[in-house]
Amino acid sequence: MQEAKVILKKYYGYEQFREGQEVIIEEILKGNDCLGIMPTGAGKSICYQIPAILSDGVTIVISPLISLMKDQVDSLASLGVNVAFINSSLTYNQCMLVMDKAKRGEYKIIYIAPERIETEGFLNLLKNINITIIAVDEAHCISQWGHDFRPSYSRISNMIERMGKRPTIVAFTATATPIVEKDIVKLLKLNNPFTLITGFDRKNLSFNVSKPNDKMRYLLEYLQDKKDKSGIIYCITRKNVETVCQILNENGIACNKYHAGLTEKERNKNQEDFIYDKVPIIVATNAFGMGIDKPNIRFVVHYNMPKNIESYYQEAGRAGRDGDEAECMLLFSSSDIVTNKFLIERSDTKSGKSGDYEKLNDIINYCNTEKCLREYILNYFGEKIEIENCESCSNCNNEFKKKDITTEVQKVLSCVKRMGERFGSNFVIDVLKGGNTSKVRQFRFNNLSTYGVMKEYPRDSIKQIIAYLIAEKYLNLQGNEYPILTLTKESYPVLKGEKKINVRMELEKEKTDVIQENFDNVLFEILRKIRKDIATQENVPPYIVFGDNTLKEMCVYYPNTLEKMLEITGVGKNKLEKYCPKFAEEIQKYITENNINVNNKDSYSGENRFHSYKKKILMWI
């Protein structure tokens, strides 16, 4: 593993592996099949890239989106790795050129789209090159129970069988329930795989659910101190994307839009403007995002509730990939439920609509639970833990006062019971409100003792109570398109007066000033300008040059020599030689102009942090 650590420093500029990386790299280097379930931002790509660099042969990476491949290839190329991709963005002649170079052994890693494995030309290529590793990225796409099923993924195992000599197979994903995990192992035919689950928790993310009466007004207020920060706003329909994008721009919040209704040229331009920091915010449908490796996204807003928790967690997880704090905000309204049900009915889902409805109910419950939101997500993905206060979700972080709604709950539960537990929430609300409809009269529910007992309550308030009761398992929702309400065993102690129901009402919190981070903001902006100029010259996103965290470290420790630059996280051999002279020169100029005493700056700590420049270069030779 010493060789792997050398590669980690030489190519990536890091001293230590992140959690789980070292052990799974070791297993891959032993030739063992592996399955890695690691949260977004955990560094899954390094787990197969380092073994690829160290192996004698070629590593094939199967990746679902062109944008993901281009991003990974650009990043690896900037580190000095011989890498290429083959997908529909290349012309026939470009594909032939890549294949010819592959046969000559000029690449260590080749990224391919899953659809490519079905072509005879590519299968012939595989038989003519020495493939040691096949890495399947976004492996949840192979499962019909996953949230992004891709039929072409199901043919990967057939491709491997036709290769003759079987390479090491490794699979990675950030979102997999236990049933999806089993599908990955079974359908990829992994051979007794070493399985690593580092956990689904993203500690740097805060999770928030809000139910504003006016979503647009709420969003405009939310973005006032974020308009210059990088963020994604997800909408459920193209029409919502168009509307939200237009209103934000009219209110001075610069943003682009992204959805399948735009031309490919428009989508590519808008996506690149976002990645290259030309426009800070993008408003998009869920067609946007998979494979976007932009590390400095500070917030992700879901303007509408997505269709399931897997989609939500993957999309929200695009925030804070650099490890800095980031926010995930979900704006919920009951109309989102209606829209999602409509989309489910129109879909040609492979796993069956009943499965989609179950997943929809899970995220509805997430939006209505009073429990810790982080705990809810982790439990959903199989981590059975209890969190008393995570201090970074809206349910744990806000101040609440308790309100006793036992009487209201008893009225709702009693009405459901007296109606025979055969109807949905809207009809139950009609009876509770004393509605004089033909359906109420048809079933003679106007004669029930619960008829009209909540006449004075707004319809939305009763809806919220019912949603809470479902989320907390006092009511069960049975059925799919037209679900009905039934009582659970938890209902009866409440009906009998043996248990009280107290719900939390959020209190307004006094706004406090944000604590400034401990780095030189003026120097940070200077270095950002240098980074952007370099990125423009090389036609790559700015974070390919250096991430924000690397620049911030420079703005704390003022590394004005190449030797000091080596102590900065994210500075490897290639970037040291390619970029650091310019940054070190600018930092020295800034030190001189501002009379900064760099000798007073604390040095770095940690194992191997004090290797000299000469020793580092010798290690890399």
Coordinates of C-alpha atoms in Angstrom, one line a residue:
M1 CA 0.0 0.0 0.0
Q2 CA 3.0 2.3 0.2
E3 CA 2.9 2.6 -3.6
A4 CA -0.7 3.6 -3.4
K5 CA 0.1 6.4 -0.9
V6 CA 2.9 7.6 -3.2
I7 CA 0.4 7.8 -6.1
L8 CA -2.1 9.6 -3.8
K9 CA 0.4 12.3 -3.1
K10 CA 2.1 12.4 -6.5
Y11 CA -1.1 12.7 -8.6
Y12 CA -3.7 14.0 -6.2
G13 CA -1.7 16.0 -3.7
Y14 CA -3.2 14.3 -0.6
E15 CA -1.3 12.9 2.4
Q16 CA -3.9 10.6 3.7
F17 CA -6.7 8.4 2.3
R18 CA -10.3 9.2 3.3
E19 CA -12.4 6.7 5.2
G20 CA -12.7 3.3 3.4
Q21 CA -10.4 4.2 0.4
E22 CA -7.3 2.5 1.6
V23 CA -8.9 -0.9 2.5
I24 CA -10.9 -1.1 -0.8
I25 CA -7.8 -0.2 -2.9
E26 CA -5.9 -2.9 -1.2
E27 CA -8.6 -5.5 -2.0
I28 CA -8.7 -4.4 -5.6
L29 CA -4.9 -4.6 -5.9
K30 CA -5.2 -8.2 -4.6
G31 CA -7.5 -9.0 -7.5
N32 CA -10.7 -9.3 -5.4
D33 CA -14.1 -8.2 -6.7
C34 CA -15.4 -5.3 -4.7
L35 CA -18.6 -3.4 -4.0
G36 CA -18.3 0.1 -2.5
I37 CA -21.3 1.9 -1.1
M38 CA -19.9 5.3 -0.2
P39 CA -21.6 8.7 0.1
T40 CA -21.2 11.4 -2.5
G41 CA -17.9 13.2 -1.9
A42 CA -16.3 10.3 -0.2
G43 CA -13.8 9.8 -3.1
K44 CA -15.1 6.7 -4.8
S45 CA -13.3 7.4 -8.1
I46 CA -9.9 7.4 -6.4
C47 CA -10.7 3.8 -5.2
Y48 CA -10.5 2.5 -8.8
Q49 CA -8.2 5.2 -10.3
I50 CA -5.2 4.4 -8.1
P51 CA -5.3 0.6 -8.7
A52 CA -5.7 1.5 -12.4
I53 CA -2.5 3.6 -12.4
L54 CA -0.6 0.9 -10.5
S55 CA -1.8 -2.1 -12.6
D56 CA 0.0 -3.4 -15.7
G57 CA -3.1 -3.4 -17.9
V58 CA -6.0 -1.2 -18.8
T59 CA -9.0 -0.3 -16.6
I60 CA -12.4 0.1 -18.2
V61 CA -14.8 2.4 -16.4
I62 CA -18.5 2.1 -17.3
S63 CA -20.2 5.4 -16.6
P64 CA -23.7 6.4 -17.3
L65 CA -23.4 10.0 -18.6
I66 CA -21.2 11.8 -21.1
S67 CA -20.8 14.8 -18.8
L68 CA -19.4 12.5 -16.0
M69 CA -16.9 11.0 -18.4
K70 CA -15.6 14.3 -19.7
D71 CA -15.3 15.7 -16.2
Q72 CA -13.3 12.6 -14.9
V73 CA -11.1 12.5 -18.1
D74 CA -10.3 16.3 -17.8
S75 CA -9.5 15.9 -14.2
L76 CA -7.2 12.8 -14.7
A77 CA -5.5 14.4 -17.7
S78 CA -4.7 17.5 -15.6
L79 CA -3.0 15.1 -13.1
G80 CA -0.8 13.6 -15.8
V81 CA -2.7 10.3 -16.3
N82 CA -3.1 8.8 -19.8
V83 CA -6.9 8.5 -20.1
A84 CA -9.6 8.6 -22.8
F85 CA -13.3 8.1 -23.2
I86 CA -15.5 6.4 -25.9
N87 CA -19.1 7.6 -26.3
S88 CA -21.5 9.1 -28.7
S89 CA -19.9 12.6 -28.5
L90 CA -17.0 11.3 -30.6
T91 CA -17.0 11.0 -34.3
Y92 CA -16.4 7.6 -36.0
N93 CA -12.8 8.6 -36.8
Q94 CA -12.2 9.9 -33.2
C95 CA -13.4 6.5 -31.8
M96 CA -11.1 4.6 -34.2
L97 CA -8.2 6.8 -33.1
V98 CA -8.9 6.0 -29.4
M99 CA -9.3 2.3 -30.1
D100 CA -6.0 2.2 -32.1
K101 CA -4.1 3.9 -29.2
A102 CA -5.8 1.6 -26.7
K103 CA -4.5 -1.4 -28.7
R104 CA -1.0 0.1 -28.5
G105 CA -1.3 0.4 -24.7
E106 CA -1.2 4.2 -24.6
Y107 CA -4.0 4.5 -22.0
K108 CA -4.3 3.4 -18.4
I109 CA -8.0 4.2 -18.1
I110 CA -10.8 4.2 -20.7
Y111 CA -14.3 5.5 -19.8
I112 CA -17.2 4.1 -21.8
A113 CA -21.0 4.5 -21.9
P114 CA -22.9 1.3 -20.9
E115 CA -24.6 1.3 -24.4
R116 CA -21.1 0.9 -26.0
I117 CA -20.8 -2.7 -24.6
E118 CA -23.4 -3.9 -27.1
T119 CA -21.4 -3.1 -30.2
E120 CA -19.3 -5.8 -31.8
G121 CA -16.5 -3.3 -32.6
F122 CA -16.0 -2.6 -28.9
L123 CA -16.2 -6.2 -27.9
N124 CA -13.4 -6.9 -30.4
L125 CA -11.4 -4.2 -28.8
L126 CA -11.8 -5.7 -25.4
K127 CA -10.4 -9.0 -26.7
N128 CA -7.3 -7.2 -28.1
I129 CA -6.2 -5.3 -25.0
N130 CA -5.0 -6.4 -21.6
I131 CA -7.9 -5.5 -19.2
T132 CA -7.2 -5.9 -15.6
I133 CA -10.1 -4.1 -14.0
I134 CA -13.6 -3.2 -14.9
A135 CA -15.1 -0.5 -12.7
V136 CA -18.9 0.0 -12.8
D137 CA -19.8 3.5 -11.6
E138 CA -23.3 4.5 -10.5
A139 CA -23.9 0.7 -10.0
H140 CA -27.4 1.3 -8.7
C141 CA -28.4 1.8 -12.3
I142 CA -28.4 -2.0 -12.8
S143 CA -31.3 -2.6 -10.4
Q144 CA -34.9 -2.3 -11.4
W145 CA -35.5 -1.3 -7.8
G146 CA -33.0 1.5 -8.1
H147 CA -34.1 5.1 -8.8
D148 CA -32.3 5.4 -12.1
F149 CA -32.5 2.0 -13.9
R150 CA -30.6 1.7 -17.1
P151 CA -31.4 -1.5 -19.2
S152 CA -27.9 -1.4 -20.8
Y153 CA -26.3 -2.0 -17.3
S154 CA -28.1 -5.4 -17.1
R155 CA -25.9 -6.6 -20.1
I156 CA -22.6 -5.8 -18.4
S157 CA -22.2 -9.4 -17.1
N158 CA -22.8 -10.8 -20.6
M159 CA -20.0 -8.6 -22.0
I160 CA -17.6 -9.8 -19.3
E161 CA -18.4 -13.4 -20.1
R162 CA -17.6 -12.8 -23.8
M163 CA -14.2 -11.4 -23.0
G164 CA -12.7 -14.8 -22.2
K165 CA -10.2 -13.8 -19.4
R166 CA -12.2 -12.4 -16.5
P167 CA -10.8 -9.2 -15.0
T168 CA -11.4 -7.9 -11.5
I169 CA -14.9 -6.4 -11.2
V170 CA -15.5 -3.4 -8.9
A171 CA -18.8 -1.5 -8.5
F172 CA -19.5 1.8 -6.7
T173 CA -22.6 3.8 -5.8
A174 CA -23.7 6.4 -3.3
T175 CA -27.3 5.4 -2.9
A176 CA -28.3 1.7 -2.5
T177 CA -31.0 0.3 -0.2
P178 CA -30.4 -3.3 0.9
I179 CA -32.5 -4.8 -2.0
V180 CA -30.5 -2.7 -4.5
E181 CA -27.2 -3.8 -2.9
K182 CA -28.2 -7.5 -3.4
D183 CA -29.2 -6.8 -7.0
I184 CA -25.8 -5.3 -7.8
V185 CA -24.0 -8.4 -6.6
K186 CA -26.3 -10.8 -8.3
L187 CA -26.7 -9.0 -11.7
L188 CA -23.0 -8.1 -12.1
K189 CA -22.1 -11.7 -11.0
L190 CA -19.6 -10.4 -8.5
N191 CA -17.4 -13.2 -7.2
N192 CA -17.6 -13.2 -3.4
P193 CA -17.1 -9.5 -3.3
F194 CA -15.4 -7.5 -0.6
T195 CA -18.2 -5.1 0.4
L196 CA -17.5 -1.8 2.0
I197 CA -20.3 0.4 3.3
T198 CA -18.8 3.5 4.8
G199 CA -22.2 4.9 5.7
F200 CA -24.5 7.3 4.1
D201 CA -24.0 10.2 6.4
R202 CA -22.8 13.5 4.9
K203 CA -21.9 15.4 8.1
N204 CA -21.1 18.6 6.3
L205 CA -24.6 18.9 4.9
S206 CA -27.6 20.4 6.7
F207 CA -31.0 19.1 5.8
N208 CA -34.1 21.3 5.9
V209 CA -37.7 21.0 5.0
S210 CA -40.0 24.0 4.8
K211 CA -43.7 24.3 3.9
P212 CA -44.1 28.0 2.8
N213 CA -47.4 29.3 1.7
D214 CA -45.6 31.2 -1.1
K215 CA -42.6 29.2 -2.4
M216 CA -41.3 31.8 -4.8
R217 CA -41.3 34.5 -2.1
Y218 CA -39.6 32.1 0.3
L219 CA -37.0 31.2 -2.4
L220 CA -36.2 34.9 -3.2
E221 CA -35.6 35.6 0.5
Y222 CA -33.6 32.4 0.9
L223 CA -31.3 33.4 -2.0
Q224 CA -30.6 37.0 -0.9
D225 CA -27.3 36.1 0.8
K226 CA -26.5 33.3 -1.6
K227 CA -26.9 34.9 -5.0
D228 CA -23.1 34.8 -5.6
K229 CA -22.6 31.3 -4.3
S230 CA -22.8 28.2 -6.4
G231 CA -26.1 26.4 -6.1
I232 CA -28.7 24.1 -7.8
I233 CA -32.4 24.6 -7.7
Y234 CA -34.4 21.5 -8.8
C235 CA -37.9 21.7 -10.1
I236 CA -40.2 18.8 -10.9
T237 CA -41.4 20.0 -14.4
R238 CA -39.9 21.9 -17.3
K239 CA -42.6 24.6 -16.9
N240 CA -41.5 25.2 -13.3
V241 CA -37.9 25.5 -14.4
E242 CA -38.8 28.1 -16.9
T243 CA -40.9 30.1 -14.5
V244 CA -38.5 30.0 -11.5
C245 CA -35.5 30.9 -13.7
Q246 CA -37.3 33.8 -15.3
I247 CA -38.4 35.3 -11.9
L248 CA -35.0 34.9 -10.3
N249 CA -33.3 36.7 -13.2
E250 CA -35.9 39.4 -13.1
N251 CA -35.1 39.9 -9.4
G252 CA -31.4 40.2 -9.9
I253 CA -30.4 36.6 -9.1
A254 CA -28.3 35.4 -12.1
C255 CA -29.1 31.8 -13.1
N256 CA -29.4 29.5 -16.1
K257 CA -31.9 26.8 -16.8
Y258 CA -31.5 23.1 -17.8
H259 CA -34.1 20.6 -18.9
A260 CA -34.7 18.1 -21.7
G261 CA -36.8 20.6 -23.7
L262 CA -33.8 22.7 -24.5
T263 CA -31.6 22.0 -27.5
E264 CA -28.4 20.0 -26.8
K265 CA -26.4 23.1 -27.6
E266 CA -28.3 25.2 -25.0
R267 CA -28.0 22.5 -22.4
N268 CA -24.3 22.1 -22.9
K269 CA -23.7 25.9 -22.8
N270 CA -25.8 26.4 -19.7
Q271 CA -24.1 23.4 -17.9
E272 CA -20.6 24.6 -18.8
D273 CA -21.4 28.2 -17.7
F274 CA -22.4 26.7 -14.3
I275 CA -19.4 24.4 -14.0
Y276 CA -17.0 27.1 -15.1
D277 CA -18.4 29.6 -12.5
K278 CA -19.7 32.0 -15.2
V279 CA -23.2 31.7 -13.7
P280 CA -23.5 30.8 -10.0
I281 CA -27.0 29.2 -10.0
I282 CA -28.7 26.7 -12.3
V283 CA -32.4 25.9 -12.2
A284 CA -33.0 22.3 -13.5
T285 CA -35.1 19.2 -13.7
N286 CA -33.6 16.0 -12.5
A287 CA -32.2 15.6 -16.0
F288 CA -29.3 17.6 -14.7
G289 CA -26.6 16.6 -12.3
M290 CA -25.5 13.0 -12.6
G291 CA -21.7 13.0 -13.0
I292 CA -21.4 16.7 -12.2
D293 CA -18.2 16.8 -10.1
K294 CA -18.3 20.4 -9.2
P295 CA -17.0 20.6 -5.6
N296 CA -18.0 24.1 -4.4
I297 CA -21.8 23.8 -4.7
R298 CA -22.9 25.5 -1.4
F299 CA -26.7 24.8 -1.6
V300 CA -29.2 22.6 -3.3
V301 CA -32.8 23.6 -3.2
H302 CA -35.7 21.3 -4.2
Y303 CA -38.4 23.7 -5.2
N304 CA -40.7 20.6 -5.5
M305 CA -40.6 17.4 -3.6
P306 CA -38.9 14.7 -5.7
K307 CA -40.4 11.3 -6.3
N308 CA -38.3 9.3 -3.8
I309 CA -35.6 9.5 -1.2
E310 CA -32.9 8.0 -3.4
S311 CA -33.4 10.7 -6.0
Y312 CA -33.5 13.4 -3.3
Y313 CA -30.4 12.2 -1.5
Q314 CA -28.4 11.9 -4.7
E315 CA -29.4 15.3 -5.9
A316 CA -29.0 17.0 -2.5
G317 CA -25.6 15.2 -2.2
R318 CA -24.2 17.3 -5.1
A319 CA -23.7 20.0 -2.5
G320 CA -20.5 20.3 -0.5
R321 CA -18.4 17.7 -2.3
D322 CA -15.3 19.7 -1.2
G323 CA -16.2 18.9 2.4
D324 CA -17.2 22.4 3.4
E325 CA -20.6 23.1 4.9
A326 CA -23.5 23.2 2.5
E327 CA -27.3 23.4 2.7
C328 CA -30.0 21.1 1.3
M329 CA -33.4 22.7 1.3
L330 CA -36.7 21.0 0.3
L331 CA -39.8 23.1 -0.2
F332 CA -42.9 20.9 0.3
S333 CA -46.5 21.4 -0.7
S334 CA -49.4 19.0 -1.1
S335 CA -49.5 19.9 -4.8
D336 CA -46.1 18.2 -5.2
I337 CA -47.8 14.9 -4.2
V338 CA -50.4 15.3 -7.0
T339 CA -47.8 16.0 -9.6
N340 CA -45.6 13.1 -8.6
K341 CA -48.6 10.7 -8.7
F342 CA -49.5 12.0 -12.2
L343 CA -45.9 11.4 -13.4
I344 CA -45.9 7.8 -11.9
E345 CA -49.1 7.0 -13.8
R346 CA -47.6 8.2 -17.0
S347 CA -44.3 6.4 -16.5
D348 CA -43.2 3.2 -18.1
T349 CA -41.6 1.9 -14.9
K350 CA -40.0 -1.5 -14.8
S351 CA -40.3 -2.2 -11.1
G352 CA -44.1 -1.7 -11.1
K353 CA -46.1 1.4 -10.1
S354 CA -46.7 0.0 -6.6
G355 CA -43.0 0.2 -5.8
D356 CA -43.0 3.8 -7.1
Y357 CA -46.0 4.7 -4.8
E358 CA -44.2 3.1 -1.8
K359 CA -41.2 5.2 -2.4
L360 CA -43.3 8.3 -2.9
N361 CA -45.0 7.7 0.5
D362 CA -41.6 7.4 2.1
I363 CA -40.5 10.8 1.0
I364 CA -43.9 12.3 1.9
N365 CA -43.3 10.9 5.4
Y366 CA -39.8 12.4 5.4
C367 CA -41.4 15.9 4.7
N368 CA -43.9 15.4 7.5
T369 CA -41.9 13.7 10.3
E370 CA -40.9 15.5 13.5
K371 CA -37.9 13.2 13.9
C372 CA -34.4 14.1 13.0
L373 CA -34.2 14.3 9.2
R374 CA -30.7 12.9 9.1
E375 CA -31.8 9.9 11.2
Y376 CA -34.8 9.4 8.8
I377 CA -32.5 9.2 5.8
L378 CA -29.9 7.0 7.4
N379 CA -32.6 4.6 8.6
Y380 CA -34.1 4.5 5.1
F381 CA -30.8 3.3 3.7
G382 CA -30.4 0.6 6.4
E383 CA -28.4 2.4 9.1
K384 CA -30.7 1.8 12.1
I385 CA -29.5 4.5 14.5
E386 CA -31.2 7.0 16.7
I387 CA -30.1 10.6 16.8
E388 CA -31.2 12.8 19.6
N389 CA -30.0 16.0 18.0
C390 CA -27.9 16.2 14.9
E391 CA -27.7 20.0 15.1
S392 CA -27.8 20.3 11.3
C393 CA -31.4 19.6 10.2
S394 CA -34.5 21.8 10.5
N395 CA -36.2 19.4 12.9
C396 CA -33.2 19.4 15.3
N397 CA -31.9 22.9 14.8
N398 CA -35.0 25.1 15.2
E399 CA -36.6 26.0 18.4
F400 CA -40.1 24.7 18.9
K401 CA -42.9 25.0 21.3
K402 CA -45.2 22.1 22.0
K403 CA -48.9 22.1 21.1
D404 CA -51.3 19.5 22.4
I405 CA -53.4 18.3 19.4
T406 CA -54.8 15.1 21.1
T407 CA -58.4 16.2 20.7
E408 CA -57.9 17.0 17.0
V409 CA -56.2 13.7 16.4
Q410 CA -58.9 11.8 18.2
K411 CA -61.5 13.4 15.9
V412 CA -59.5 12.4 12.8
L413 CA -58.9 8.8 13.9
S414 CA -62.5 8.4 15.1
C415 CA -63.8 9.6 11.7
V416 CA -61.5 7.2 9.8
K417 CA -62.8 4.4 12.0
R418 CA -66.5 5.3 11.6
M419 CA -66.1 5.6 7.8
G420 CA -65.1 1.9 7.8
E421 CA -61.4 2.6 7.0
R422 CA -62.3 2.5 3.3
F423 CA -61.6 6.0 2.0
G424 CA -58.8 8.5 1.3
S425 CA -57.8 11.6 3.1
N426 CA -59.8 14.1 1.0
F427 CA -63.1 12.3 1.6
V428 CA -62.3 12.0 5.3
I429 CA -61.7 15.8 5.4
D430 CA -65.0 16.4 3.6
V431 CA -66.8 14.5 6.4
L432 CA -64.8 16.3 9.2
K433 CA -65.6 19.7 7.6
G434 CA -69.3 18.8 7.3
G435 CA -69.3 18.9 3.5
N436 CA -72.8 18.6 1.9
T437 CA -71.7 16.6 -1.2
S438 CA -73.6 13.9 -3.0
K439 CA -70.9 11.3 -2.0
V440 CA -71.3 12.2 1.7
R441 CA -75.1 11.8 1.4
Q442 CA -74.7 8.6 -0.7
F443 CA -72.9 6.9 2.2
R444 CA -75.0 8.7 4.8
F445 CA -71.9 9.9 6.5
N446 CA -73.8 13.1 7.3
N447 CA -75.3 11.0 10.1
L448 CA -72.0 10.1 11.7
S449 CA -71.1 11.7 15.1
T450 CA -67.8 12.9 13.5
Y451 CA -69.6 14.7 10.7
G452 CA -68.6 18.4 10.8
V453 CA -66.7 18.1 14.1
M454 CA -63.7 20.0 12.5
K455 CA -65.8 22.5 10.6
E456 CA -63.9 25.5 11.9
Y457 CA -60.5 24.1 10.9
P458 CA -58.9 25.1 7.6
R459 CA -58.7 22.2 5.2
D460 CA -54.9 22.6 4.9
S461 CA -54.6 22.3 8.7
I462 CA -56.5 19.0 8.7
K463 CA -54.3 17.8 5.8
Q464 CA -51.2 18.6 7.9
I465 CA -52.6 16.6 10.9
I466 CA -53.3 13.6 8.7
A467 CA -49.8 13.8 7.0
Y468 CA -48.3 13.9 10.5
L469 CA -50.3 10.9 11.6
I470 CA -49.2 8.9 8.6
A471 CA -45.5 9.9 9.0
E472 CA -45.6 8.9 12.7
K473 CA -47.5 5.6 12.0
Y474 CA -50.7 6.5 13.7
L475 CA -52.4 6.1 10.3
N476 CA -51.6 3.7 7.5
L477 CA -51.9 4.6 3.8
Q478 CA -52.9 1.5 1.8
G479 CA -53.1 1.3 -2.0
N480 CA -51.4 3.1 -4.8
E481 CA -53.2 5.6 -7.1
Y482 CA -56.2 6.0 -4.7
P483 CA -54.8 5.1 -1.3
I484 CA -57.1 4.7 1.7
L485 CA -56.6 5.5 5.4
T486 CA -56.6 2.8 8.0
L487 CA -55.8 2.7 11.7
T488 CA -52.7 1.1 13.2
K489 CA -52.1 -0.4 16.6
E490 CA -50.6 2.9 17.7
S491 CA -54.0 4.6 17.0
Y492 CA -56.0 3.0 19.8
P493 CA -54.1 4.3 22.9
V494 CA -54.8 7.8 21.5
L495 CA -58.4 7.1 20.8
K496 CA -58.9 5.7 24.4
G497 CA -57.2 8.8 25.9
E498 CA -54.3 6.8 27.1
K499 CA -51.7 8.8 25.1
K500 CA -51.4 12.4 24.3
I501 CA -50.1 13.9 21.0
N502 CA -47.9 17.0 21.2
V503 CA -46.6 18.4 18.0
R504 CA -43.8 20.9 17.6
M505 CA -44.5 24.4 16.2
E506 CA -41.5 26.2 14.9
L507 CA -40.5 29.5 16.7
E508 CA -39.0 32.4 14.8
K509 CA -35.2 32.4 15.5
E510 CA -33.3 35.7 15.7
K511 CA -30.8 35.9 12.8
T512 CA -27.2 35.9 13.9
D513 CA -24.1 37.0 12.0
V514 CA -22.3 34.3 10.1
I515 CA -18.9 33.6 11.7
Q516 CA -16.2 34.5 9.2
E517 CA -13.9 31.7 8.1
N518 CA -10.3 31.9 9.1
F519 CA -8.7 32.7 5.7
D520 CA -7.7 35.9 3.9
N521 CA -10.7 36.8 1.8
V522 CA -8.8 39.5 -0.2
L523 CA -6.0 37.0 -1.2
F524 CA -8.7 34.4 -1.9
E525 CA -10.3 36.6 -4.6
I526 CA -6.9 37.3 -6.1
L527 CA -6.1 33.6 -6.3
R528 CA -9.6 32.8 -7.7
K529 CA -8.9 35.3 -10.5
I530 CA -5.6 33.5 -11.3
R531 CA -7.3 30.1 -11.2
K532 CA -10.1 31.3 -13.6
D533 CA -7.5 32.8 -16.1
I534 CA -5.6 29.4 -16.1
A535 CA -8.9 27.5 -16.5
T536 CA -9.9 29.7 -19.4
Q537 CA -6.6 29.2 -21.1
E538 CA -6.8 25.4 -20.7
N539 CA -10.6 25.2 -21.3
V540 CA -11.3 23.3 -18.1
P541 CA -13.5 24.1 -15.1
P542 CA -11.7 26.2 -12.4
Y543 CA -11.9 23.4 -9.9
I544 CA -9.8 21.2 -12.1
V545 CA -6.9 23.6 -11.5
F546 CA -7.5 23.8 -7.7
G547 CA -10.5 23.4 -5.5
D548 CA -11.7 26.2 -3.2
N549 CA -10.4 24.3 -0.1
T550 CA -6.9 24.3 -1.6
L551 CA -7.0 28.0 -2.3
K552 CA -8.3 28.7 1.2
E553 CA -5.4 26.8 2.7
M554 CA -3.1 29.0 0.7
C555 CA -4.9 32.0 2.1
V556 CA -4.2 30.8 5.7
Y557 CA -0.6 29.7 5.4
Y558 CA 0.7 32.0 2.5
P559 CA 2.9 29.4 0.8
N560 CA 5.3 31.6 -1.2
T561 CA 7.7 28.9 -2.3
L562 CA 7.3 25.6 -4.1
E563 CA 8.5 23.8 -1.0
K564 CA 5.8 25.4 1.1
M565 CA 3.3 24.7 -1.7
L566 CA 3.9 20.9 -1.2
E567 CA 2.3 21.2 2.3
I568 CA -1.0 22.4 0.8
T569 CA -3.7 19.8 0.5
G570 CA -4.5 19.1 -3.2
V571 CA -1.0 20.0 -4.6
G572 CA 0.6 17.1 -6.3
K573 CA 3.6 16.8 -8.6
N574 CA 1.9 17.7 -11.8
K575 CA 0.0 20.7 -10.4
L576 CA 3.1 21.8 -8.5
E577 CA 5.1 22.2 -11.7
K578 CA 2.2 23.4 -13.8
Y579 CA 0.4 25.9 -11.7
C580 CA 2.2 26.6 -8.4
P581 CA 5.0 29.0 -9.6
K582 CA 2.3 31.5 -10.6
F583 CA 0.4 31.2 -7.4
A584 CA 3.6 31.3 -5.2
E585 CA 4.7 34.4 -7.1
E586 CA 1.3 36.2 -6.5
I587 CA 1.3 35.2 -2.8
Q588 CA 4.8 36.6 -2.3
K589 CA 3.7 39.8 -4.0
Y590 CA 0.7 40.0 -1.7
I591 CA 2.9 39.3 1.4
T592 CA 5.2 42.1 0.4
E593 CA 2.5 44.7 -0.4
N594 CA 0.7 44.0 2.9
N595 CA 3.7 43.6 5.2
I596 CA 2.6 40.1 6.3
N597 CA 4.8 38.2 8.7
V598 CA 4.6 34.7 7.4
N599 CA 6.9 33.4 10.2
N600 CA 4.0 33.9 12.7
K601 CA 1.8 31.5 10.7
D602 CA 1.4 28.1 12.3
S603 CA 3.0 25.3 10.3
Y604 CA 1.1 22.2 9.3
S605 CA 1.0 19.1 11.5
G606 CA 0.5 15.4 10.8
E607 CA 2.5 12.5 9.6
N608 CA 4.9 13.2 6.6
R609 CA 4.0 16.9 6.5
F610 CA 7.6 18.1 6.8
H611 CA 9.2 16.2 4.0
S612 CA 11.5 18.5 2.1
Y613 CA 10.9 19.5 -1.5
K614 CA 14.0 17.5 -2.6
K615 CA 12.7 14.3 -0.9
K616 CA 9.3 14.7 -2.5
I617 CA 10.8 15.1 -5.9
L618 CA 13.0 12.0 -5.3
M619 CA 10.0 10.0 -4.2
W620 CA 8.2 10.9 -7.5
I621 CA 11.1 10.0 -9.8

